[in-house]
Amino acid sequence: MNRQAIDALLGKINASATSEGNPRTKTIVNRIVQDLFYTIEDLDVTPDEFWTALNYLAEAGQSGELGLLAAGLGFEHFLDVRLDEAEAKAGIEGGTPRTIEGPLYVAGAPLSEGHARLDNGNEPGGTLVMRGRVTGEDGKPLAGALVEVWHANHLGNYSYFDKSQPAFNLRRSIRADANGNYSFRSVVPVGYSVPPQGKTQQLLDQLGRHGHRPAHIHFFVSAPGHRKLTTQINIDGDPYLWDDFAFATRDGLVPAVKKAEGAEGKPYGVEGNFSLIDFDFTLLKDRANLPSAEVERIRAEA
Ligand code: MBD
Ligand code: FE
């Protein structure tokens, strides 16, 4: 088919719309349909291929892997880069780099004041202490900032999604103290891999790609009058550090992991050797005319 014939068909489809409905939805859907028609024509996509793709998406949805797919195909990182650009265009500099939320946050984690222990005492893995300060762009502490933290266990699995773990294992909300300081004790996480028998891995196989993430710790950091920060830090030295299937590793988010021992662990109830990460979060203040940094998406809640 030539472009004119395709465009005539698209015109007919679009002309079937009344003035009802949502103009923004119309614009976006019409554009996606147009792009897909062109793709089908240009690549001579067969009916079998089209229905294979549709059935794939249906099954990926049924298995709850669409969020995973969005991360793996780079959409979630792309949205981050576009938010970065919007901020840069508004002349905003600084602030801790954002990076993707991923599909494994669970709302409702227990709240601690200042310090939290994320594991219940018999968690396999090396002891980790992470600590730092939440400040604004001016470097002044944000007293009472909320640090939500979640990460995987020694097998790369997340509580709630992995029913073998206790409720909210390795998930907490921490209220920073009057000086903006937070700290937590946990175990060093291991990198996540997509379910090997799942729909995401099935597509990654077709694309000649792996489904591994380097070890990382997720954060939401929020404070009144400031843009919510969604980010992660990576554990330095992981073989997948710069080969993340979700493209989320960024400069500025790979803090040093220090070896610590003895009296250094005392404030956190740690005896013996442990890994220590110092990491400060800098939040940007709220500004008008910027796309929201707070994303609405379906999230688990326990
Ligand atoms: C994860 O732990 C994660 O952070 C992302 C982005 C995707 C899948 C699993
Ligand atoms: Fe993760």
Coordinates of C-alpha atoms and ligand atoms in Angstrom, one line a residue:
M1 CA 0.0 0.0 0.0
N2 CA 1.2 3.5 -0.6
R3 CA 1.2 6.2 2.0
Q4 CA -1.8 8.0 0.4
A5 CA -3.9 4.9 0.6
I6 CA -2.9 4.4 4.3
D7 CA -3.5 8.0 5.1
A8 CA -7.0 7.8 3.4
L9 CA -7.8 4.8 5.6
L10 CA -6.5 6.6 8.7
G11 CA -8.6 9.6 7.8
K12 CA -11.7 7.5 7.5
I13 CA -11.1 6.0 10.9
N14 CA -10.4 9.3 12.5
A15 CA -13.5 10.8 10.8
S16 CA -15.6 8.3 12.6
A17 CA -15.0 10.2 15.9
T18 CA -17.6 12.6 17.2
S19 CA -16.8 15.7 19.2
E20 CA -17.3 13.6 22.3
G21 CA -14.4 11.9 24.1
N22 CA -11.1 13.2 25.3
P23 CA -9.1 15.3 22.9
R24 CA -5.7 14.3 24.4
T25 CA -6.6 10.6 24.2
K26 CA -7.7 11.0 20.6
T27 CA -4.5 12.7 19.6
I28 CA -2.3 10.1 21.2
V29 CA -4.2 7.1 20.1
N30 CA -4.6 8.4 16.5
R31 CA -0.8 9.0 16.4
I32 CA 0.1 5.5 17.7
V33 CA -2.3 3.8 15.3
Q34 CA -0.8 5.8 12.4
D35 CA 2.7 4.9 13.4
L36 CA 1.8 1.2 13.7
F37 CA 0.0 1.2 10.3
Y38 CA 3.2 2.6 8.8
T39 CA 5.3 0.1 10.7
I40 CA 3.1 -2.8 9.5
E41 CA 3.4 -1.5 5.9
D42 CA 7.1 -0.7 5.9
L43 CA 8.1 -4.0 7.5
D44 CA 5.5 -6.0 5.8
V45 CA 4.3 -7.4 9.1
T46 CA 2.2 -10.5 8.5
P47 CA -1.2 -11.2 10.2
D48 CA 0.5 -14.0 12.2
E49 CA 3.1 -11.6 13.4
F50 CA 0.5 -9.0 14.4
W51 CA -1.6 -11.5 16.3
T52 CA 1.5 -13.0 18.0
A53 CA 2.3 -9.5 19.3
L54 CA -1.2 -8.8 20.4
N55 CA -1.4 -12.2 22.2
Y56 CA 2.0 -11.6 23.7
L57 CA 0.8 -8.3 25.3
A58 CA -2.4 -9.9 26.5
E59 CA -0.4 -12.6 28.3
A60 CA 2.2 -10.2 29.6
G61 CA -0.7 -8.2 31.1
Q62 CA -2.3 -11.3 32.6
S63 CA 1.0 -12.2 34.3
G64 CA 1.5 -8.8 35.7
E65 CA 4.7 -8.1 33.8
L66 CA 3.8 -5.0 31.8
G67 CA 5.6 -2.8 34.3
L68 CA 8.7 -5.0 34.0
L69 CA 8.4 -4.8 30.2
A70 CA 8.2 -1.0 30.3
A71 CA 11.5 -0.9 32.3
G72 CA 13.2 -3.5 30.1
L73 CA 12.3 -1.8 26.8
G74 CA 13.7 1.5 28.2
F75 CA 10.5 3.4 28.4
E76 CA 10.8 4.1 32.1
H77 CA 14.3 5.5 31.6
F78 CA 13.3 7.5 28.6
L79 CA 10.6 9.2 30.7
D80 CA 13.3 10.1 33.3
V81 CA 15.5 11.6 30.6
R82 CA 12.6 13.7 29.4
L83 CA 11.9 14.9 33.0
D84 CA 15.6 15.8 33.3
E85 CA 15.3 17.8 30.1
A86 CA 12.2 19.7 31.2
E87 CA 14.1 20.7 34.4
A88 CA 17.2 21.7 32.4
K89 CA 15.1 23.8 30.1
A90 CA 13.7 25.6 33.1
G91 CA 17.2 26.4 34.2
I92 CA 17.3 24.0 37.1
E93 CA 20.6 22.5 38.1
G94 CA 21.7 20.2 40.8
G95 CA 19.6 17.9 42.9
T96 CA 20.3 14.1 43.3
P97 CA 19.8 12.4 39.9
R98 CA 16.5 10.7 39.5
T99 CA 16.2 7.1 38.2
I100 CA 13.3 4.8 37.6
E101 CA 10.9 3.5 40.2
G102 CA 10.5 0.0 38.7
P103 CA 7.5 -2.1 39.3
L104 CA 8.2 -3.5 42.8
Y105 CA 7.3 -0.7 45.2
V106 CA 4.8 -1.6 47.9
A107 CA 3.0 1.2 49.7
G108 CA 2.4 1.0 53.5
A109 CA 5.8 0.1 54.8
P110 CA 6.4 0.7 58.6
L111 CA 7.5 4.1 59.5
S112 CA 10.6 4.7 61.7
E113 CA 12.0 7.9 63.1
G114 CA 15.5 8.8 62.0
H115 CA 16.8 5.2 61.9
A116 CA 15.4 1.9 60.7
R117 CA 16.4 -1.7 60.6
L118 CA 15.1 -3.2 57.3
D119 CA 15.6 -6.9 58.1
N120 CA 14.2 -8.9 60.9
G121 CA 17.5 -10.2 62.3
N122 CA 18.1 -13.5 60.5
E123 CA 18.5 -12.2 56.9
P124 CA 21.3 -13.8 54.9
G125 CA 23.9 -11.4 53.5
G126 CA 26.5 -9.0 54.7
T127 CA 25.4 -6.2 57.1
L128 CA 24.9 -2.9 55.4
V129 CA 24.5 0.6 57.0
M130 CA 23.5 3.5 54.8
R131 CA 23.2 7.0 56.2
G132 CA 23.2 10.6 55.1
R133 CA 21.3 13.8 55.1
V134 CA 18.4 15.2 53.1
T135 CA 18.9 18.8 52.0
G136 CA 17.4 21.4 49.7
E137 CA 19.2 23.0 46.8
D138 CA 20.6 25.5 49.3
G139 CA 22.3 22.7 51.2
K140 CA 20.1 23.3 54.2
P141 CA 18.8 20.2 55.9
L142 CA 15.2 19.2 55.3
A143 CA 14.0 18.2 58.8
G144 CA 11.4 15.5 58.8
A145 CA 11.9 14.6 55.1
L146 CA 10.5 11.2 54.3
V147 CA 12.9 8.5 53.0
E148 CA 11.1 5.5 51.6
V149 CA 13.5 2.6 50.9
W150 CA 13.1 -0.8 49.4
H151 CA 15.5 -3.4 48.0
A152 CA 16.0 -7.1 47.2
N153 CA 17.3 -9.8 49.4
H154 CA 20.4 -12.0 48.9
L155 CA 18.6 -13.8 46.0
G156 CA 17.6 -10.7 44.2
N157 CA 13.9 -11.1 45.3
Y158 CA 11.6 -8.5 46.8
S159 CA 9.2 -9.1 49.7
Y160 CA 5.5 -9.1 48.8
F161 CA 6.2 -10.3 45.3
D162 CA 8.3 -13.1 46.9
K163 CA 5.8 -14.6 49.3
S164 CA 8.5 -16.5 51.2
Q165 CA 9.7 -13.3 52.8
P166 CA 8.1 -11.6 55.9
A167 CA 5.7 -8.7 55.2
F168 CA 7.6 -5.5 54.3
N169 CA 11.0 -7.3 54.6
L170 CA 13.6 -4.8 53.4
R171 CA 11.1 -2.1 53.0
R172 CA 10.7 0.9 55.4
S173 CA 9.7 4.6 55.5
I174 CA 12.2 6.7 57.5
R175 CA 11.4 10.2 58.9
A176 CA 14.7 12.2 58.8
D177 CA 15.5 13.9 62.1
A178 CA 15.6 17.6 62.9
N179 CA 19.0 17.8 61.0
G180 CA 17.7 16.0 58.0
N181 CA 19.7 12.9 58.9
Y182 CA 18.5 9.4 58.1
S183 CA 20.1 6.0 58.5
F184 CA 19.2 2.4 58.2
R185 CA 20.7 -1.0 58.8
S186 CA 20.0 -3.8 56.4
V187 CA 21.9 -6.5 54.4
V188 CA 23.7 -5.9 51.1
P189 CA 21.2 -6.6 48.2
V190 CA 21.9 -8.8 45.2
G191 CA 20.9 -7.9 41.7
Y192 CA 17.5 -8.8 40.4
S193 CA 16.8 -10.9 37.3
V194 CA 13.4 -11.1 35.5
P195 CA 11.5 -14.3 36.0
P196 CA 13.2 -16.8 33.7
Q197 CA 9.9 -18.4 32.6
G198 CA 8.1 -15.1 32.3
K199 CA 6.8 -13.1 29.3
T200 CA 9.5 -10.4 29.7
Q201 CA 12.3 -13.0 29.5
Q202 CA 10.6 -14.5 26.5
L203 CA 10.9 -11.3 24.6
L204 CA 14.4 -10.5 25.8
D205 CA 15.4 -13.9 24.4
Q206 CA 14.1 -12.9 21.0
L207 CA 16.0 -9.6 21.3
G208 CA 19.2 -11.3 22.2
R209 CA 19.3 -9.4 25.6
H210 CA 19.6 -10.4 29.2
G211 CA 17.2 -9.5 32.0
H212 CA 19.6 -8.7 34.9
R213 CA 19.9 -5.6 37.0
P214 CA 22.9 -4.7 39.1
A215 CA 22.4 -4.7 42.9
H216 CA 20.5 -1.5 43.8
I217 CA 18.5 0.2 46.6
H218 CA 15.3 2.2 45.7
F219 CA 14.2 5.5 47.3
F220 CA 11.4 7.9 47.2
V221 CA 12.5 11.0 49.1
S222 CA 9.9 13.7 49.8
A223 CA 9.5 16.9 51.8
P224 CA 6.9 19.7 51.7
G225 CA 7.6 22.3 49.1
H226 CA 10.0 20.1 47.2
R227 CA 9.8 17.9 44.1
K228 CA 9.5 14.2 45.0
L229 CA 12.7 12.3 44.2
T230 CA 12.5 8.8 42.8
T231 CA 15.9 7.3 42.6
Q232 CA 18.2 4.3 43.3
I233 CA 21.8 3.8 44.4
N234 CA 23.8 1.0 43.0
I235 CA 26.2 -1.3 44.8
D236 CA 29.7 -0.6 43.3
G237 CA 31.5 -3.5 41.8
D238 CA 28.5 -5.4 40.6
P239 CA 29.2 -7.1 37.2
Y240 CA 26.0 -5.6 35.7
L241 CA 26.7 -2.1 37.1
W242 CA 26.8 -0.5 33.7
D243 CA 24.8 -3.2 31.9
D244 CA 21.4 -2.9 33.6
F245 CA 18.6 -4.3 31.6
A246 CA 16.5 -1.3 32.7
F247 CA 19.2 1.3 31.9
A248 CA 18.8 2.9 35.3
T249 CA 22.5 3.2 36.4
R250 CA 23.5 6.9 36.4
D251 CA 26.6 8.9 37.3
G252 CA 26.1 10.2 40.8
L253 CA 24.2 7.1 42.0
V254 CA 27.2 4.8 42.6
P255 CA 28.4 5.7 46.1
A256 CA 31.5 4.1 47.6
V257 CA 30.9 1.0 49.7
K258 CA 33.3 1.3 52.7
K259 CA 34.4 -1.5 54.9
A260 CA 33.7 -0.6 58.5
E261 CA 34.0 -2.3 61.9
G262 CA 34.1 -2.0 65.6
A263 CA 32.9 1.2 67.2
E264 CA 31.7 2.6 63.9
G265 CA 28.8 0.1 64.1
K266 CA 27.8 1.0 67.6
P267 CA 25.2 3.7 66.8
Y268 CA 23.4 1.2 64.6
G269 CA 23.6 -1.8 66.9
V270 CA 26.1 -3.5 64.5
E271 CA 28.9 -5.6 65.9
G272 CA 31.9 -6.7 63.7
N273 CA 32.5 -6.0 60.1
F274 CA 29.9 -4.3 57.9
S275 CA 29.6 -2.3 54.7
L276 CA 29.0 1.4 55.1
I277 CA 27.5 3.8 52.5
D278 CA 27.3 7.6 53.0
F279 CA 24.8 9.2 50.7
D280 CA 23.1 12.6 50.9
F281 CA 19.9 13.4 49.0
T282 CA 19.4 16.8 47.5
L283 CA 15.8 17.7 46.7
L284 CA 14.7 20.4 44.2
K285 CA 12.2 22.9 45.4
D286 CA 8.7 22.9 43.8
R287 CA 8.3 25.2 40.9
A288 CA 5.4 26.1 38.7
N289 CA 5.3 25.1 35.1
L290 CA 7.2 21.9 35.5
P291 CA 5.8 18.4 34.7
S292 CA 5.0 16.7 38.0
A293 CA 7.8 14.6 39.5
E294 CA 5.1 12.5 41.2
V295 CA 4.0 9.7 39.0
E296 CA 0.6 8.1 39.2
R297 CA 0.7 4.4 38.5
I298 CA -0.8 1.2 39.9
R299 CA 1.2 0.2 42.9
A300 CA 0.8 -2.7 45.3
E301 CA -0.3 -1.7 48.8
A302 CA -0.1 -3.9 51.9
Ligands
MBD1 C1 13.5 -4.3 39.8 O1 14.0 -4.5 41.0 C2 13.6 -3.1 39.3 O2 14.2 -2.2 40.1 C3 13.2 -2.8 38.0 C4 13.4 -1.4 37.5 C5 12.6 -3.7 37.2 C6 12.5 -5.0 37.7 C7 13.0 -5.3 39.0
FE2 FE 14.6 -3.0 42.0

